[in-house]
Coordinates of C-alpha atoms in Angstrom, one line a residue:
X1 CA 0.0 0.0 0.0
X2 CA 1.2 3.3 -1.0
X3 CA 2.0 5.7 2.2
X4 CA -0.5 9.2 1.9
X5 CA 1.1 12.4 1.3
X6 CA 1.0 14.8 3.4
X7 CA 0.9 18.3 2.8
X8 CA 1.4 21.9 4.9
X9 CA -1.2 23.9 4.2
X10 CA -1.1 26.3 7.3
X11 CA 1.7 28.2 8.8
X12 CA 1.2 30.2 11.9
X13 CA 4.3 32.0 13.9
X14 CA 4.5 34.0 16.4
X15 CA 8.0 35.4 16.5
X16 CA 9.7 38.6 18.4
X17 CA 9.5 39.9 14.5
X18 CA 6.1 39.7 14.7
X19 CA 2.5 37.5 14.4
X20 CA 1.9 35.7 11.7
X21 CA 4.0 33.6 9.2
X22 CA 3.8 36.6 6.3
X23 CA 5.2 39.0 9.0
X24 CA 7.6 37.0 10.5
X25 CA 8.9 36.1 6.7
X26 CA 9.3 39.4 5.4
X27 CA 11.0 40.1 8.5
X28 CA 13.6 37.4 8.2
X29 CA 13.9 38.2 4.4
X30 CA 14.9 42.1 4.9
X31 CA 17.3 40.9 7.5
X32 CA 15.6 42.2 10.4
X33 CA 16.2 41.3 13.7
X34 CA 14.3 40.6 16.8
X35 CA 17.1 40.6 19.5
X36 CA 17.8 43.1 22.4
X37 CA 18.4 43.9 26.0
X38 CA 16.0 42.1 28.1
X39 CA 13.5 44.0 29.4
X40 CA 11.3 41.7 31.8
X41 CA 13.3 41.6 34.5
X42 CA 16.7 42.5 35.0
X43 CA 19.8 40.6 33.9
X44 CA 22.5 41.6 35.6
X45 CA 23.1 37.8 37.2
X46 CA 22.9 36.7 34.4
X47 CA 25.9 36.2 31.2
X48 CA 23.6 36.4 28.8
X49 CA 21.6 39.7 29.1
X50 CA 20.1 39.5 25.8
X51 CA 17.0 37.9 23.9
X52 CA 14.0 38.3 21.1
X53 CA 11.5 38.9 23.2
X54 CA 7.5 39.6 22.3
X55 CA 6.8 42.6 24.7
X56 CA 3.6 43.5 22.9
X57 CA 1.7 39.6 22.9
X58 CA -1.8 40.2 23.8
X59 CA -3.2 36.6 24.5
X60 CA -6.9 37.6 24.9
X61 CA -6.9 37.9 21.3
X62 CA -6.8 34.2 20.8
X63 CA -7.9 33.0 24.4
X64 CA -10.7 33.3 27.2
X65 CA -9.4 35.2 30.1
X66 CA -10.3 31.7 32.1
X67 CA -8.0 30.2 30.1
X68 CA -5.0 33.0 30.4
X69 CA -5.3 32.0 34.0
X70 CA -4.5 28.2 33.3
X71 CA -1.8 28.7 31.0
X72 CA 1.6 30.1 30.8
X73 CA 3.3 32.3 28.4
X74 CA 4.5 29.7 25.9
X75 CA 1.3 28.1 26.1
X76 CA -0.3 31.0 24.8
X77 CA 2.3 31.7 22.3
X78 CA 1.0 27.7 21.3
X79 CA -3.0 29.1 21.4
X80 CA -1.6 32.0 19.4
X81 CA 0.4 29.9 16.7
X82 CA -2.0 27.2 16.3
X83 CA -4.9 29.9 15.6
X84 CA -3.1 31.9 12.6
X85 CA -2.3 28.4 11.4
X86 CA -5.9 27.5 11.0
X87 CA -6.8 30.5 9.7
X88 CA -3.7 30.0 7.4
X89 CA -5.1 26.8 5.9
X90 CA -8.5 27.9 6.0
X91 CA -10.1 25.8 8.4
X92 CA -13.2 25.8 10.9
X93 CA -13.3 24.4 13.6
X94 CA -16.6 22.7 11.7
X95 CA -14.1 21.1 9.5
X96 CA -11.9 19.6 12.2
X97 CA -13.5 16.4 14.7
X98 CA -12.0 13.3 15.3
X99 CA -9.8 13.0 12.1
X100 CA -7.9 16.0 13.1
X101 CA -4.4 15.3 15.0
X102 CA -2.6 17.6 17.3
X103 CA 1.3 17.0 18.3
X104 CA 3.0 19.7 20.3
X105 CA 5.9 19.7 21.9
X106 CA 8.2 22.6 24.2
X107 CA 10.1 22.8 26.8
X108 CA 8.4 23.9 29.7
X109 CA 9.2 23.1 33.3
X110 CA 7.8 25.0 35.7
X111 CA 4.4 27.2 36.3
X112 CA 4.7 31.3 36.6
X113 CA 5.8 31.4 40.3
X114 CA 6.2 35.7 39.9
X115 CA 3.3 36.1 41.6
X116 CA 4.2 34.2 44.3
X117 CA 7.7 35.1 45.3
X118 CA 6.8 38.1 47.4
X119 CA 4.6 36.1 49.3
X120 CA 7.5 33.3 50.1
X121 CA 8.9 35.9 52.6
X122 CA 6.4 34.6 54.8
X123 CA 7.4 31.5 55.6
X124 CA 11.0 32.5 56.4
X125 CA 12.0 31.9 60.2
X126 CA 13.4 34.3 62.2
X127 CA 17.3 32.8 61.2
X128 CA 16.0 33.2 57.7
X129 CA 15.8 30.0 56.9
X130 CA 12.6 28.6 55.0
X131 CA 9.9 27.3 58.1
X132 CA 8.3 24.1 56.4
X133 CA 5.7 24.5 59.0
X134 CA 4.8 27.9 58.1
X135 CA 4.9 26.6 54.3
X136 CA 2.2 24.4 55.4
X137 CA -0.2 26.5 57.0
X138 CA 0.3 29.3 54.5
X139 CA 0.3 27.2 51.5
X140 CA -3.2 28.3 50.5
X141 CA -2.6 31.5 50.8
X142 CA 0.5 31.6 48.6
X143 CA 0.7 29.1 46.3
X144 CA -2.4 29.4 43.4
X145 CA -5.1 27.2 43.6
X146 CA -4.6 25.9 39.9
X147 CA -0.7 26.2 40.1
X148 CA -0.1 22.8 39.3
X149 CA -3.1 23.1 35.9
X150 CA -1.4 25.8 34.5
X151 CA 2.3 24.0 35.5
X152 CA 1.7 20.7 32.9
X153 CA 3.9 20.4 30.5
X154 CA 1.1 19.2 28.0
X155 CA -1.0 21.8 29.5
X156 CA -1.1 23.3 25.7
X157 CA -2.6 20.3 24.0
X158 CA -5.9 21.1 26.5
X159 CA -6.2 24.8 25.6
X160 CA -5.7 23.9 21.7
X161 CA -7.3 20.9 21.2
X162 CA -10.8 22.3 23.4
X163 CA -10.6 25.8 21.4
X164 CA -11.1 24.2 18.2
X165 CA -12.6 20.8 19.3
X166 CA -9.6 18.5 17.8
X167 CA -10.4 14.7 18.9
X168 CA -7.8 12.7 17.1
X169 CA -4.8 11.4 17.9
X170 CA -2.6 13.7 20.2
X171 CA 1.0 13.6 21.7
X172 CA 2.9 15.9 23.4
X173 CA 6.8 15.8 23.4
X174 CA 9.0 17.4 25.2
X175 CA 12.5 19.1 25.3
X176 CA 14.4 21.6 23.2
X177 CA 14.5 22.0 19.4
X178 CA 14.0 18.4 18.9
X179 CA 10.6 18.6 20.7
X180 CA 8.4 20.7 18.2
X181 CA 10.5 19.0 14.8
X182 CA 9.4 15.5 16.4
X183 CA 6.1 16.7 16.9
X184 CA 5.5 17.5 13.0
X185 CA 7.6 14.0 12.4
X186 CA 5.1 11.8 14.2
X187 CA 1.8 13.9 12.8
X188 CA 3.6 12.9 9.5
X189 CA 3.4 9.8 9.8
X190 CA -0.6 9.9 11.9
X191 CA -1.8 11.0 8.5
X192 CA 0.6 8.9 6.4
X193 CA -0.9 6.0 8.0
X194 CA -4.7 7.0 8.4
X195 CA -5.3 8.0 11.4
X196 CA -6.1 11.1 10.8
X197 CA -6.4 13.5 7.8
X198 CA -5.8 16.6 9.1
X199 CA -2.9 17.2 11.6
X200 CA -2.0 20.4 14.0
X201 CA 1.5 20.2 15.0
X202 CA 4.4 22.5 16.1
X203 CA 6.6 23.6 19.3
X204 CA 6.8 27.0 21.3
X205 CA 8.7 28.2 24.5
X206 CA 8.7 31.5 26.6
X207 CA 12.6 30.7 27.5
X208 CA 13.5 34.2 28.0
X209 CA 11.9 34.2 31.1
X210 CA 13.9 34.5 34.3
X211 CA 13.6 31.1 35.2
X212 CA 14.4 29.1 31.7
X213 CA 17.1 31.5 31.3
X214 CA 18.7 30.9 34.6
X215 CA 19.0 27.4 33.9
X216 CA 20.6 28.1 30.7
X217 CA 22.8 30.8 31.2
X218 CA 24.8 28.2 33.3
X219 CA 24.7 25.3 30.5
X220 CA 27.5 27.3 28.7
X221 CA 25.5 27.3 25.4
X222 CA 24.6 31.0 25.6
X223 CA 27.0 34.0 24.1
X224 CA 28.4 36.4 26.7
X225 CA 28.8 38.7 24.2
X226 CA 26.3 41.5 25.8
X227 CA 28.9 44.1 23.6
X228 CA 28.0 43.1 20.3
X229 CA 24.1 43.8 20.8
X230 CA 22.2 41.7 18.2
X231 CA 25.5 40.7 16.7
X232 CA 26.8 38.1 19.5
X233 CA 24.8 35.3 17.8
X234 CA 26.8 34.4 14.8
X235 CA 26.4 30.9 13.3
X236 CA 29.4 29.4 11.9
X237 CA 31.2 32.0 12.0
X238 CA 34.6 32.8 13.2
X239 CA 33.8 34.6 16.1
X240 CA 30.9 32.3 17.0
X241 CA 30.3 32.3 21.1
X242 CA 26.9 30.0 21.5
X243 CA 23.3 31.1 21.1
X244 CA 20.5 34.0 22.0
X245 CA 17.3 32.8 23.2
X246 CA 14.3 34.0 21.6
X247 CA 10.0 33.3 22.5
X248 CA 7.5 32.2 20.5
X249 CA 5.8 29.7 18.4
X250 CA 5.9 27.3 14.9
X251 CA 2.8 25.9 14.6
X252 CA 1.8 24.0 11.2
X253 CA -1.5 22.6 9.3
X254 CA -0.5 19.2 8.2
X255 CA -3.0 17.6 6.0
X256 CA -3.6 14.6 3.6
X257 CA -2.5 15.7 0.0
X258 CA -5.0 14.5 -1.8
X259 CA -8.0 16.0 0.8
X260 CA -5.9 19.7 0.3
X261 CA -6.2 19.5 -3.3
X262 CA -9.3 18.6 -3.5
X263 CA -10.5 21.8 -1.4
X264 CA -8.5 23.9 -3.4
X265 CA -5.9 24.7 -0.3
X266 CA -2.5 26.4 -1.0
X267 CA 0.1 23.7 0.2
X268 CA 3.3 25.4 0.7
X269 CA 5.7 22.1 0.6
X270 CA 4.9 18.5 0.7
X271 CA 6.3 17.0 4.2
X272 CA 8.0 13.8 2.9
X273 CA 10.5 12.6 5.2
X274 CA 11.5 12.7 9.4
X275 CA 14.4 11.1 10.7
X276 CA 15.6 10.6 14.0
X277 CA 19.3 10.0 15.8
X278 CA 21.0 10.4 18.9
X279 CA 24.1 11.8 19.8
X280 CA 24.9 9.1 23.2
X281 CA 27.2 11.8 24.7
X282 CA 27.5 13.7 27.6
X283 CA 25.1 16.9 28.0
X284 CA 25.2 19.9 27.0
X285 CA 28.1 18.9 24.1
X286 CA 27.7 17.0 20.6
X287 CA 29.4 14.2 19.4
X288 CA 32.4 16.0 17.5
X289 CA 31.2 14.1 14.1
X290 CA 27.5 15.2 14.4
X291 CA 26.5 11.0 14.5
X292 CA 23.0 11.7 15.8
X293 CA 22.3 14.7 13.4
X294 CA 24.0 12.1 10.3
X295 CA 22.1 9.5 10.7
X296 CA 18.8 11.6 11.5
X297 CA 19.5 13.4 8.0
X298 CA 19.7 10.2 6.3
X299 CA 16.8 8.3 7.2
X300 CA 15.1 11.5 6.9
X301 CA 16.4 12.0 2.9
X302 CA 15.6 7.9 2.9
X303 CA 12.1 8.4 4.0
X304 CA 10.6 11.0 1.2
X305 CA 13.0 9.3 -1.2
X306 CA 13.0 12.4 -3.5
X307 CA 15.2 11.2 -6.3
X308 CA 17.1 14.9 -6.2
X309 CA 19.5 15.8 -3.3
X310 CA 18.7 18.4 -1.1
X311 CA 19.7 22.1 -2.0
X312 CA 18.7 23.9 1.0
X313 CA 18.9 23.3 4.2
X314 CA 17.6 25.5 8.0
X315 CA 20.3 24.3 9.8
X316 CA 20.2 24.2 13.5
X317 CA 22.7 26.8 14.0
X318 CA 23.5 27.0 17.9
X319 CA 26.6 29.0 17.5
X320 CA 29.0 27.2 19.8
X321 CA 31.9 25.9 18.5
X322 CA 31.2 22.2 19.0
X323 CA 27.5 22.8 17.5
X324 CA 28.0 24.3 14.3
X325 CA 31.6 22.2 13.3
X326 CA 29.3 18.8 14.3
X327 CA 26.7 20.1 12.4
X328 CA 28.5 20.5 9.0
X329 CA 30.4 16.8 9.6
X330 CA 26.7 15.4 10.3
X331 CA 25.9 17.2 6.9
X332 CA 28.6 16.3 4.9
X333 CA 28.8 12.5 6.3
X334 CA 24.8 12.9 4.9
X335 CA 24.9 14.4 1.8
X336 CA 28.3 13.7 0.9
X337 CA 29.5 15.5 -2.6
X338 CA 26.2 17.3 -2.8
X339 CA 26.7 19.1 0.6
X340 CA 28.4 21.5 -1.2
X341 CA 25.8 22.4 -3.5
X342 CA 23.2 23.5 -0.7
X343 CA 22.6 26.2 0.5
X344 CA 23.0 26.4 4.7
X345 CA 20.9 29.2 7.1
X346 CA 20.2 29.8 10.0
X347 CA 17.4 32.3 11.2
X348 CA 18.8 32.3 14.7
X349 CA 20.5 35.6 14.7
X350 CA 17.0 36.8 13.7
X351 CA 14.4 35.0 15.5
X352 CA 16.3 34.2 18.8
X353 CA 16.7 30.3 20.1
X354 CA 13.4 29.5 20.7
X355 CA 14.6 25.8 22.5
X356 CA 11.3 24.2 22.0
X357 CA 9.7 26.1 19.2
X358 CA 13.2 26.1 17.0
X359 CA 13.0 22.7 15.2
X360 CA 9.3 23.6 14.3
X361 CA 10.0 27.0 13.1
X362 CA 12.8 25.4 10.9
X363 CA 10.0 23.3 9.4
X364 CA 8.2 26.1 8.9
X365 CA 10.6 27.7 6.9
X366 CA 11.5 25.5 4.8
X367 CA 8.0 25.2 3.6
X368 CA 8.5 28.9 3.2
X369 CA 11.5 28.6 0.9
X370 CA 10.5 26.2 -1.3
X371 CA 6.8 28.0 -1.5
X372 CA 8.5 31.5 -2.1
X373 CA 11.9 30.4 -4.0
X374 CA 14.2 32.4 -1.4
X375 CA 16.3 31.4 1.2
X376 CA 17.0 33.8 3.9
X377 CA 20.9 34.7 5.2
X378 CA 22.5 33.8 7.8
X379 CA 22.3 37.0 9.8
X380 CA 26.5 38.3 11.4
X381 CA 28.0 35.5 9.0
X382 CA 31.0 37.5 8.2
X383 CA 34.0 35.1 8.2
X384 CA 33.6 31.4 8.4
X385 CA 34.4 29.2 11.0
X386 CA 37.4 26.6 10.9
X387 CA 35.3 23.7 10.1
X388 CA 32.4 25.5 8.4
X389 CA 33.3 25.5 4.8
X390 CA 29.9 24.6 3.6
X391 CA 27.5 27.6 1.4
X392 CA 26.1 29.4 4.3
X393 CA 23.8 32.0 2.9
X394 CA 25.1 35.2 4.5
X395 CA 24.7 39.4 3.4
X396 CA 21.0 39.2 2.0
X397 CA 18.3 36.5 1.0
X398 CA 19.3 34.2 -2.1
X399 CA 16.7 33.2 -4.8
X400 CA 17.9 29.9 -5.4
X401 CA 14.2 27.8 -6.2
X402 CA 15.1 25.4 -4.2
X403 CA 13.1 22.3 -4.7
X404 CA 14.2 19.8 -2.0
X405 CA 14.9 21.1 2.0
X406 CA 15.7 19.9 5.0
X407 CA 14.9 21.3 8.3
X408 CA 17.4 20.2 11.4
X409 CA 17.1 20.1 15.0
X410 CA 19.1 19.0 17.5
X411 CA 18.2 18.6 21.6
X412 CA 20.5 19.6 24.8
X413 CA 21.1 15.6 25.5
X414 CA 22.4 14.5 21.8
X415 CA 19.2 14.3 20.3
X416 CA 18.9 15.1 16.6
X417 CA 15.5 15.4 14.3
X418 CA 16.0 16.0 10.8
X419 CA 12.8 16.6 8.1
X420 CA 12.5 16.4 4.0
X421 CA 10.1 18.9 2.6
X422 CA 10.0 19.0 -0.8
X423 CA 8.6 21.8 -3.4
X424 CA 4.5 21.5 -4.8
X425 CA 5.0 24.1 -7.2

């Protein structure tokens, strides 16, 4: 039996360069760039004391204010994404049901404790110290009464999937970059197989905020480099010094090839192939020969079996050292000759890191660049890296028509997703 294809037919981002996927394009295509001071909170502890923020998000656009009170930042950023990628595709909730999938994935960890820190004070002893007894008998009146609702990981797959009434199959996976790209792998593969026609799938994160960046800023994956303003994120690159985080949200309308057409929908890119590896070293580093991201690329090409190599390619693009000189080993033990002859971004330096919405908005990008015939640069890609000697796309957009693209993504304990999208038109 022949596998279905399986089309994107929606895009919906939610970006620091704005909402919406025509936005956040144009953005990236100009060059522009969402990164600055933070301006949350401030930094000072912290390295890293920049990020692409999304100061002006209103969420009761897209949500109930009874649901803004379950739900945390990224998981309205989800709301947000998944909404303009309806809309995208040109669906109703009347036209979703039980055949319609939904496969998230992110990388949140903890509720919105703001609030609540003030109010700790309370329980402190008279040494200081925190008073467990007092935690107890204050509890109530400290800690939110649906605290642990809006702290779920999945708690995003609730708000979505009630907002628009999706019943089908549903997963929620999660981590960093790897989360959201395995996400749109296994709703792939839901519709490939039948169950379900329609599929809603992508990642988001709020990871600027104090608490994900905390835990981050000590990893040693994040640039120091506060001095060079939007310029410390520099994928391969000589001066490359590790990553910028960045919020938001890559949501995508996955749908049955066949069904699209028949409607009349615009399908950006045909979603043919997911592969998946793993890099079995220590965290936070890669395996110096990218074997994870290799042998995710190559089941990936193996899977949509496209009969042309690929000729672009949304590379993950952490900007530490290891990353990127693994990266273009993975790519060239992949592709072999014909790595050469793609051409390697990264919207990084544009859009932020954003951990569990990065693999997902390379997905979404891709379909962008085969659906538009562009391929954005690589944003402060001045001189390259020892090691990165591939075609990175630097200094302005390229119009290449690319017809075959992969989008990478690669997780802080070795994991590695890779996905073929291939042009419709």
């Amino acid at each position: 039996m022949t596998p279905r294809r399986v089309a994107v037919t929606g895009i919906g981002l939610v970006t620091a360069l704005g909402e919406g996927a025509r936005v956040t394009w144009s953005a990236l295509v100009a060059g522009r760039t969402g990164i600055g001071p933070l301006r949350a909170y401030d930094p000072s502890p912290l390295r890293t004391r920049q990020g692409a923020e999304i100061p002006d998000f209103d969420p009761s656009e897209f949500m109930s204010l009874r649901s803004m009170r379950t739900s945390t930042r990224g998981d309205q950023y989800g709301v947000a994404a998944a909404t303009l990628a309806l809309r995208d595709a040109g669906l109703e909730p009347r036209d979703l049901g039980h055949r319609t999938g939904l496969y998230l994935g992110g990388n949140k960890d903890i509720c919105q404790r703001d609030d609540s820190i003030a109010d700790m004070e309370a329980i402190r002893g008279a040494d200081g110290a925190p008073d467990m007894r007092l935690l107890g008998e204050l509890a109530r009146s400290i800690v939110p009464p649906l605290a642990y609702v809006e702290g779920l990981q999945n708690g995003g797959t609730y708000h979505i999937s009630s907002l628009f009434g999706l019943r089908g199959p549903n997963a929620f996976y999660a981590g960093a970059a790897d989360s959201g790209a395995t996400a749109i792998g296994r709703a792939m593969r839901a519709i490939r197989r039948g169950e379900a026609d329609i599929a809603v799938a992508g990642g988001y994160d709020d990871a600027t905020n104090w608490w994900a960046m905390a835990k981050l800023d000590g990893l040693g994956v994040l640039s120091p480099r506060n001095d060079l303003d939007a310029g410390a994120f520099r994928p391969f690159d000589r001066d490359h010094s590790g990553s910028v985080i960045g919020d938001g949200a890559a949501i995508l309308v996955l749908e049955e090839y066949d069904r699209a057409r028949r409607r009349g929908a615009h399908c950006y890119a045909e979603l043919a192939g997911y592969g998946m590896g793993n890099d079995c070293v220590r965290a936070p580093a890669s395996d110096p020969a990218g074997r994870g991201l290799a042998r995710a690329i190559t089941a990936a090409l193996a899977d949509a079996d496209a009969g042309t190599p690929a000729d672009c390619v949304l590379s993950h693009g952490c900007a530490t050292t290891l990353g990127d000189t693994s990266e273009v080993r993975a790519l060239r033990t992949a592709l072999g000759s014909d790595a050469d002859r793609a051409a390697v971004t990264s919207v990084k330096p544009q859009t932020g890191h954003l951990v569990g919405g990065a693999g997902a908005l390379n997905a979404a990008l891709a379909a962008l660049a085969l659906d538009s015939g562009v391929v954005p640069a690589t944003a402060n890609h001045e001189t390259p890296a020892p090691g990165c000697d591939l075609d990175i796309v630097s200094g302005a957009a390229r119009r290449s028509r690319p017809r075959v693209a992969l989008a990478l993504a690669r997780g802080l304990e070795g994991q590695a997703v890779a996905l073929t999208l291939t042009a419709t038109n």
